[in-house]
């Protein structure tokens, strides 16, 4: 390669182009094109996007630096006031499906259930508290509405941007470069958004607290059961339901 650089730079340029093209084709073949966009959105290296804690942590750091309305110092890992060890808690609720063949079936879906839940109830490490909270979904802890959560605001901005990319994607044929680019962007944001809830009960996150994660699951469960009750009061039979966020 050094000889090419010194004597035949055009050949070296062609070599690098083919190398980059082959790498991109491998990413496309294995459905990994959005990895580059995740890295770009979160300001991380491509090899780090498989680590949810790194992705979410870097996203929030970037938000605090560039877009946050309220500025405050983020604690180091393990030094957050409410830091706690990873532990188990009840997960998502799955309603027992009604067996049989059914007609006139309608399907209703929550949009990004866990992230939307966090936005609705102003859930973030900056509003999580064990005193004077306005809403609570787990014993001893809750969230305040006295200030807007910067974490929830970040989520809302990501959700809005993802919907914008999905709308723009419709303007192009599926096999076009523009469509694939916008699809990779919206898919990258989906990966980031759906990684947010789980890291609060993951080792290595600067805001680890299983009570936070449990609050999100419990709130989502409450939403599912509330919607179920509303439909039943209107005379509908609920055949199935779950609070699993996909």
mmCIF file of N, CA and C in Angstrom, residues 148-214:
data_model
loop_
_atom_site.group_PDB
_atom_site.id
_atom_site.type_symbol
_atom_site.label_atom_id
_atom_site.label_comp_id
_atom_site.label_asym_id
_atom_site.label_seq_id
_atom_site.Cartn_x
_atom_site.Cartn_y
_atom_site.Cartn_z
ATOM 1 N N UNK A 148 -39.992 19.970 33.592
ATOM 2 C CA UNK A 148 -40.036 19.041 32.461
ATOM 3 C C UNK A 148 -38.769 18.204 32.459
ATOM 4 N N UNK A 149 -38.929 16.905 32.365
ATOM 5 C CA UNK A 149 -37.769 16.011 32.327
ATOM 6 C C UNK A 149 -37.005 16.204 31.022
ATOM 7 N N UNK A 150 -35.726 16.470 31.129
ATOM 8 C CA UNK A 150 -34.894 16.594 29.929
ATOM 9 C C UNK A 150 -34.776 15.239 29.230
ATOM 10 N N UNK A 151 -34.800 14.173 30.011
ATOM 11 C CA UNK A 151 -34.713 12.834 29.428
ATOM 12 C C UNK A 151 -35.960 12.540 28.602
ATOM 13 N N UNK A 152 -37.136 12.859 29.156
ATOM 14 C CA UNK A 152 -38.392 12.653 28.421
ATOM 15 C C UNK A 152 -38.457 13.563 27.200
ATOM 16 N N UNK A 153 -37.933 14.781 27.329
ATOM 17 C CA UNK A 153 -37.912 15.707 26.190
ATOM 18 C C UNK A 153 -37.043 15.157 25.066
ATOM 19 N N UNK A 154 -35.927 14.542 25.424
ATOM 20 C CA UNK A 154 -35.058 13.918 24.423
ATOM 21 C C UNK A 154 -35.800 12.809 23.691
ATOM 22 N N UNK A 155 -36.522 11.984 24.442
ATOM 23 C CA UNK A 155 -37.294 10.899 23.836
ATOM 24 C C UNK A 155 -38.340 11.428 22.867
ATOM 25 N N UNK A 156 -39.039 12.472 23.275
ATOM 26 C CA UNK A 156 -40.086 13.048 22.418
ATOM 27 C C UNK A 156 -39.496 13.576 21.123
ATOM 28 N N UNK A 157 -38.358 14.239 21.223
ATOM 29 C CA UNK A 157 -37.710 14.754 20.012
ATOM 30 C C UNK A 157 -37.312 13.622 19.086
ATOM 31 N N UNK A 158 -36.820 12.507 19.650
ATOM 32 C CA UNK A 158 -36.432 11.354 18.842
ATOM 33 C C UNK A 158 -37.648 10.718 18.171
ATOM 34 N N UNK A 159 -38.733 10.577 18.922
ATOM 35 C CA UNK A 159 -39.954 9.991 18.355
ATOM 36 C C UNK A 159 -40.493 10.857 17.228
ATOM 37 N N UNK A 160 -40.540 12.170 17.424
ATOM 38 C CA UNK A 160 -41.029 13.087 16.393
ATOM 39 C C UNK A 160 -40.151 13.026 15.145
ATOM 40 N N UNK A 161 -38.832 12.960 15.360
ATOM 41 C CA UNK A 161 -37.916 12.908 14.217
ATOM 42 C C UNK A 161 -38.088 11.599 13.452
ATOM 43 N N UNK A 162 -38.278 10.498 14.182
ATOM 44 C CA UNK A 162 -38.462 9.210 13.513
ATOM 45 C C UNK A 162 -39.724 9.229 12.650
ATOM 46 N N UNK A 163 -40.815 9.773 13.179
ATOM 47 C CA UNK A 163 -42.056 9.866 12.397
ATOM 48 C C UNK A 163 -41.859 10.738 11.170
ATOM 49 N N UNK A 164 -41.058 11.794 11.286
ATOM 50 C CA UNK A 164 -40.787 12.657 10.147
ATOM 51 C C UNK A 164 -40.034 11.912 9.059
ATOM 52 N N UNK A 165 -39.042 11.107 9.443
ATOM 53 C CA UNK A 165 -38.297 10.322 8.464
ATOM 54 C C UNK A 165 -39.204 9.301 7.778
ATOM 55 N N UNK A 166 -40.113 8.701 8.549
ATOM 56 C CA UNK A 166 -41.023 7.707 7.969
ATOM 57 C C UNK A 166 -41.966 8.358 6.955
ATOM 58 N N UNK A 167 -42.410 9.579 7.244
ATOM 59 C CA UNK A 167 -43.268 10.291 6.283
ATOM 60 C C UNK A 167 -42.483 10.654 5.025
ATOM 61 N N UNK A 168 -41.265 11.135 5.197
ATOM 62 C CA UNK A 168 -40.440 11.517 4.045
ATOM 63 C C UNK A 168 -40.097 10.306 3.183
ATOM 64 N N UNK A 169 -39.955 9.161 3.824
ATOM 65 C CA UNK A 169 -39.606 7.927 3.116
ATOM 66 C C UNK A 169 -40.647 7.566 2.066
ATOM 67 N N UNK A 170 -41.899 7.915 2.299
ATOM 68 C CA UNK A 170 -42.996 7.575 1.382
ATOM 69 C C UNK A 170 -42.890 8.304 0.048
ATOM 70 N N UNK A 171 -42.068 9.326 -0.020
ATOM 71 C CA UNK A 171 -41.936 10.103 -1.260
ATOM 72 C C UNK A 171 -41.004 9.448 -2.278
ATOM 73 N N UNK A 172 -40.388 8.314 -1.911
ATOM 74 C CA UNK A 172 -39.406 7.682 -2.788
ATOM 75 C C UNK A 172 -39.724 6.203 -2.981
ATOM 76 N N UNK A 173 -39.354 5.642 -4.114
ATOM 77 C CA UNK A 173 -39.537 4.199 -4.334
ATOM 78 C C UNK A 173 -38.648 3.393 -3.398
ATOM 79 N N UNK A 174 -39.111 2.215 -2.949
ATOM 80 C CA UNK A 174 -38.365 1.416 -1.963
ATOM 81 C C UNK A 174 -36.948 1.030 -2.378
ATOM 82 N N UNK A 175 -36.688 0.959 -3.685
ATOM 83 C CA UNK A 175 -35.356 0.544 -4.125
ATOM 84 C C UNK A 175 -34.420 1.726 -4.370
ATOM 85 N N UNK A 176 -34.850 2.934 -4.029
ATOM 86 C CA UNK A 176 -34.024 4.114 -4.259
ATOM 87 C C UNK A 176 -33.062 4.354 -3.096
ATOM 88 N N UNK A 177 -31.984 5.076 -3.380
ATOM 89 C CA UNK A 177 -31.011 5.403 -2.337
ATOM 90 C C UNK A 177 -31.646 6.279 -1.264
ATOM 91 N N UNK A 178 -32.496 7.231 -1.688
ATOM 92 C CA UNK A 178 -33.125 8.144 -0.731
ATOM 93 C C UNK A 178 -34.017 7.384 0.249
ATOM 94 N N UNK A 179 -34.755 6.400 -0.268
ATOM 95 C CA UNK A 179 -35.622 5.600 0.607
ATOM 96 C C UNK A 179 -34.794 4.816 1.617
ATOM 97 N N UNK A 180 -33.731 4.146 1.150
ATOM 98 C CA UNK A 180 -32.893 3.344 2.037
ATOM 99 C C UNK A 180 -32.222 4.211 3.099
ATOM 100 N N UNK A 181 -31.817 5.426 2.711
ATOM 101 C CA UNK A 181 -31.177 6.332 3.668
ATOM 102 C C UNK A 181 -32.153 6.748 4.768
ATOM 103 N N UNK A 182 -33.351 7.140 4.370
ATOM 104 C CA UNK A 182 -34.352 7.556 5.360
ATOM 105 C C UNK A 182 -34.814 6.378 6.208
ATOM 106 N N UNK A 183 -34.884 5.202 5.589
ATOM 107 C CA UNK A 183 -35.280 4.012 6.343
ATOM 108 C C UNK A 183 -34.228 3.664 7.393
ATOM 109 N N UNK A 184 -32.954 3.807 7.026
ATOM 110 C CA UNK A 184 -31.880 3.537 7.986
ATOM 111 C C UNK A 184 -31.932 4.529 9.141
ATOM 112 N N UNK A 185 -32.242 5.783 8.843
ATOM 113 C CA UNK A 185 -32.335 6.802 9.892
ATOM 114 C C UNK A 185 -33.480 6.510 10.857
ATOM 115 N N UNK A 186 -34.665 6.180 10.318
ATOM 116 C CA UNK A 186 -35.795 5.924 11.209
ATOM 117 C C UNK A 186 -35.598 4.636 12.002
ATOM 118 N N UNK A 187 -34.952 3.651 11.383
ATOM 119 C CA UNK A 187 -34.688 2.388 12.073
ATOM 120 C C UNK A 187 -33.651 2.579 13.184
ATOM 121 N N UNK A 188 -32.670 3.442 12.932
ATOM 122 C CA UNK A 188 -31.661 3.748 13.951
ATOM 123 C C UNK A 188 -32.300 4.405 15.161
ATOM 124 N N UNK A 189 -33.194 5.345 14.918
ATOM 125 C CA UNK A 189 -33.885 6.011 16.031
ATOM 126 C C UNK A 189 -34.776 5.032 16.780
ATOM 127 N N UNK A 190 -35.368 4.090 16.071
ATOM 128 C CA UNK A 190 -36.177 3.058 16.729
ATOM 129 C C UNK A 190 -35.320 2.237 17.693
ATOM 130 N N UNK A 191 -34.118 1.863 17.239
ATOM 131 C CA UNK A 191 -33.203 1.086 18.084
ATOM 132 C C UNK A 191 -32.840 1.867 19.345
ATOM 133 N N UNK A 192 -32.514 3.151 19.172
ATOM 134 C CA UNK A 192 -32.131 3.981 20.310
ATOM 135 C C UNK A 192 -33.293 4.141 21.284
ATOM 136 N N UNK A 193 -34.467 4.472 20.746
ATOM 137 C CA UNK A 193 -35.651 4.719 21.577
ATOM 138 C C UNK A 193 -36.028 3.483 22.379
ATOM 139 N N UNK A 194 -35.978 2.325 21.729
ATOM 140 C CA UNK A 194 -36.374 1.092 22.414
ATOM 141 C C UNK A 194 -35.301 0.559 23.358
ATOM 142 N N UNK A 195 -34.125 1.182 23.348
ATOM 143 C CA UNK A 195 -33.061 0.778 24.268
ATOM 144 C C UNK A 195 -33.166 1.522 25.601
ATOM 145 N N UNK A 196 -33.931 2.601 25.616
ATOM 146 C CA UNK A 196 -33.916 3.523 26.748
ATOM 147 C C UNK A 196 -34.406 2.897 28.039
ATOM 148 N N UNK A 197 -35.558 2.238 27.981
ATOM 149 C CA UNK A 197 -36.154 1.722 29.224
ATOM 150 C C UNK A 197 -35.249 0.711 29.925
ATOM 151 N N UNK A 198 -34.703 -0.236 29.179
ATOM 152 C CA UNK A 198 -33.975 -1.349 29.775
ATOM 153 C C UNK A 198 -32.701 -0.966 30.492
ATOM 154 N N UNK A 199 -32.040 0.112 30.067
ATOM 155 C CA UNK A 199 -30.741 0.441 30.662
ATOM 156 C C UNK A 199 -30.858 0.881 32.119
ATOM 157 N N UNK A 200 -32.057 1.287 32.537
ATOM 158 C CA UNK A 200 -32.221 1.709 33.930
ATOM 159 C C UNK A 200 -32.114 0.531 34.899
ATOM 160 N N UNK A 201 -32.181 -0.678 34.365
ATOM 161 C CA UNK A 201 -31.915 -1.843 35.205
ATOM 162 C C UNK A 201 -30.746 -2.632 34.618
ATOM 163 N N UNK A 202 -29.803 -1.907 34.043
ATOM 164 C CA UNK A 202 -28.631 -2.548 33.457
ATOM 165 C C UNK A 202 -27.363 -2.083 34.149
ATOM 166 N N UNK A 203 -26.460 -2.995 34.391
ATOM 167 C CA UNK A 203 -25.198 -2.657 35.035
ATOM 168 C C UNK A 203 -24.376 -1.736 34.125
ATOM 169 N N UNK A 204 -23.746 -0.755 34.702
ATOM 170 C CA UNK A 204 -22.881 0.122 33.935
ATOM 171 C C UNK A 204 -23.502 1.430 33.516
ATOM 172 N N UNK A 205 -24.823 1.599 33.706
ATOM 173 C CA UNK A 205 -25.479 2.851 33.351
ATOM 174 C C UNK A 205 -25.333 3.830 34.510
ATOM 175 N N UNK A 206 -25.176 5.104 34.219
ATOM 176 C CA UNK A 206 -24.961 6.071 35.295
ATOM 177 C C UNK A 206 -26.234 6.319 36.117
ATOM 178 N N UNK A 207 -27.408 5.886 35.606
ATOM 179 C CA UNK A 207 -28.660 6.083 36.340
ATOM 180 C C UNK A 207 -29.345 4.756 36.665
ATOM 181 N N UNK A 208 -28.585 3.724 36.926
ATOM 182 C CA UNK A 208 -29.173 2.412 37.206
ATOM 183 C C UNK A 208 -30.007 2.431 38.479
ATOM 184 N N UNK A 209 -31.291 2.067 38.348
ATOM 185 C CA UNK A 209 -32.181 1.872 39.495
ATOM 186 C C UNK A 209 -33.356 1.025 39.035
ATOM 187 N N UNK A 210 -33.459 -0.221 39.506
ATOM 188 C CA UNK A 210 -34.547 -1.102 39.068
ATOM 189 C C UNK A 210 -35.934 -0.540 39.361
ATOM 190 N N UNK A 211 -36.054 0.318 40.380
ATOM 191 C CA UNK A 211 -37.349 0.921 40.689
ATOM 192 C C UNK A 211 -37.814 1.849 39.571
ATOM 193 N N UNK A 212 -36.854 2.463 38.901
ATOM 194 C CA UNK A 212 -37.193 3.307 37.752
ATOM 195 C C UNK A 212 -37.750 2.435 36.630
ATOM 196 N N UNK A 213 -37.001 1.388 36.287
ATOM 197 C CA UNK A 213 -37.445 0.480 35.225
ATOM 198 C C UNK A 213 -38.788 -0.154 35.577
ATOM 199 N N UNK A 214 -38.950 -0.543 36.833
ATOM 200 C CA UNK A 214 -40.206 -1.150 37.282
ATOM 201 C C UNK A 214 -41.364 -0.163 37.143
#
